[in-house]
């Protein structure tokens, strides 16, 4: 740790505000790239880095409230990033990893009580509780603003306040949307730079759109004291604003991700006829050279990054199958002129789960992680390389920097993550940045279910597909604080992320079945079914392409299926399992539909839907009742 005062650190900008927080008028703020006073341009520097009055006024009002020592407008340049990294190395916010094996890679150790999303402290602050729905924690907007503003008062004293303009989606895409995050965490700035299109180009778009009266999403973030007792993540969908305090971790702090691209965007999408979803987007190229795009919603830590980057099994590779990554976590899609759904990935990087990422499971991810990456809460080896379960070598220090001791639990935190630019991904799709997006042929829902749920089934039609998504359930993971391994309903993998009432969200999904629509087929998968021995029955990872291939043959109308009350399953011989050496009976077990168990499941789905009261679309209840009746106990 350095004792350098904040004002002297590289990365801080030379804008001294009065310590009492009174704002000089007009606000004098400089971008970190602007020449300092005394430079060649001397006093010619512009007095404000933006022409957009709404942005300038908001930044000024936040500064008046939080009273930072400096304001830094981020331009996203390499030079700015280098200054921030140097400063964080000084302060100990970042630790340099082995420069020979991992050039320009850094480790951040978060506060041990700040290691995951905090769903119980995340609120959707709509005018009425009903708009947020039973699926969200709700607080009245006025109360939430008062609570947050009290926490923010003076919270940035002695710190630099960074103004981070960003664009979610390709900068020239009509489907992309912009926001500005104000944060006092340079680690957040460095992550936002990888995860979004951050800086000058985004600011230019915000100013251009602002001149046309279009709003940008306003996100205010302070790490506060990182005190879990003083931590809240508040969303104001009607105001297109976010207020986050007390956490520096992942989705709590990188406001472009879950807060903007899902909670706020889902609200916008509902009003504007599109979908903002917790889905990966992957392109599957067949041996004939045709590429079909699949969007898949799995809950946190249930396999999105892995599926998005999968490497085909050897036999498939030899035949010419290829897989192209468009996105690994979030998908925005809207109907195109031809009636199909077109999708973009609003993100520019991956904030991926580290443990389990290995040469065997996800070589594409691993190939990105040997340079220009930020690691959070992983362990390190004696020669200072990042380490987690699945990597060779031995950890020396755990995620808290302590000598590894089994008594302290796993060396890398189960929710430890890497942040890396999407452009480093070997399978990055040449169409990932197409402004109009890619057409979606299939939507896949999935969860982590050790029993009951078969490897794959296909919904009969869109309405059934919406029920399949709404009824999804999964075992909880380390991606959020709380118990792990408990089965909970997680509709469309959006339980923690939808910015409004699930009942209205289901109705919005149903509304896409409109005249002229050419909708994707809907499927459900479960890579996690276990046998009597407690082991996974399905090899997963690259072999998941075998299941995707069946889906795409179904889409093209050239694969058979067994019709059952829960949907259509592959018939014997439809799934290519050649070379897997599966134990006798394993495939039968994977594809088995336990009618009694499913009757109970569908009744539970019915109870779940009833929990949303009159608001739930009758079509969905009818669909559930139809399936329950078909399954009816003998
Ligand atoms: P978030 O970033 O939290 O949204 O997670 P994610 O859905 O992207 O999950 P990810 O792909 O990072 O996988 C999380 C965990 O699931 C890792 O430990 C993986 O090794 C494991 N996993 C992923 N795919 C499979 C699979 O096909 N089979 C099995 N058994 N495990 C898998
Ligand atoms: C998830 O939890 O689904 C994530 C990680 O993708 S976080 O960004 O922390 O939300
Ligand atoms: Mn996620």
Short mmCIF file of N, CA, C and O in Angstrom, two decimals, residues 24 31 39 47 170 208 299 372 421:
data_model
loop_
_atom_site.label_atom_id
_atom_site.label_comp_id
_atom_site.label_asym_id
_atom_site.label_seq_id
_atom_site.Cartn_x
_atom_site.Cartn_y
_atom_site.Cartn_z
N UNK A 24 -18.08 24.78 -7.34
CA UNK A 24 -17.70 26.00 -8.03
C UNK A 24 -18.64 26.18 -9.22
O UNK A 24 -19.10 25.20 -9.79
N UNK A 31 -11.43 15.96 -18.42
CA UNK A 31 -11.21 14.55 -18.76
C UNK A 31 -9.76 14.22 -18.44
O UNK A 31 -8.90 15.09 -18.56
N UNK A 39 0.04 23.11 -19.42
CA UNK A 39 0.42 22.42 -20.64
C UNK A 39 0.43 23.41 -21.80
O UNK A 39 0.05 24.57 -21.64
N UNK A 47 -14.14 24.08 -20.50
CA UNK A 47 -14.54 24.11 -19.09
C UNK A 47 -15.42 22.93 -18.72
O UNK A 47 -15.59 22.63 -17.57
N UNK A 170 -23.20 -2.87 -29.93
CA UNK A 170 -22.32 -2.24 -30.90
C UNK A 170 -22.64 -0.75 -31.02
O UNK A 170 -23.81 -0.37 -31.08
N UNK A 208 -25.34 13.01 -28.96
CA UNK A 208 -26.14 13.06 -30.20
C UNK A 208 -27.60 12.71 -29.88
O UNK A 208 -28.52 13.42 -30.29
N UNK A 299 -29.82 -20.12 -15.46
CA UNK A 299 -29.53 -19.26 -14.31
C UNK A 299 -28.03 -19.07 -14.10
O UNK A 299 -27.20 -19.76 -14.72
N UNK A 372 -4.06 -9.50 -20.67
CA UNK A 372 -5.11 -8.47 -20.67
C UNK A 372 -6.40 -8.90 -19.96
O UNK A 372 -7.49 -8.70 -20.49
N UNK A 421 -11.93 -9.07 -22.54
CA UNK A 421 -12.61 -8.55 -23.73
C UNK A 421 -13.10 -9.68 -24.64
O UNK A 421 -12.38 -10.66 -24.88
#
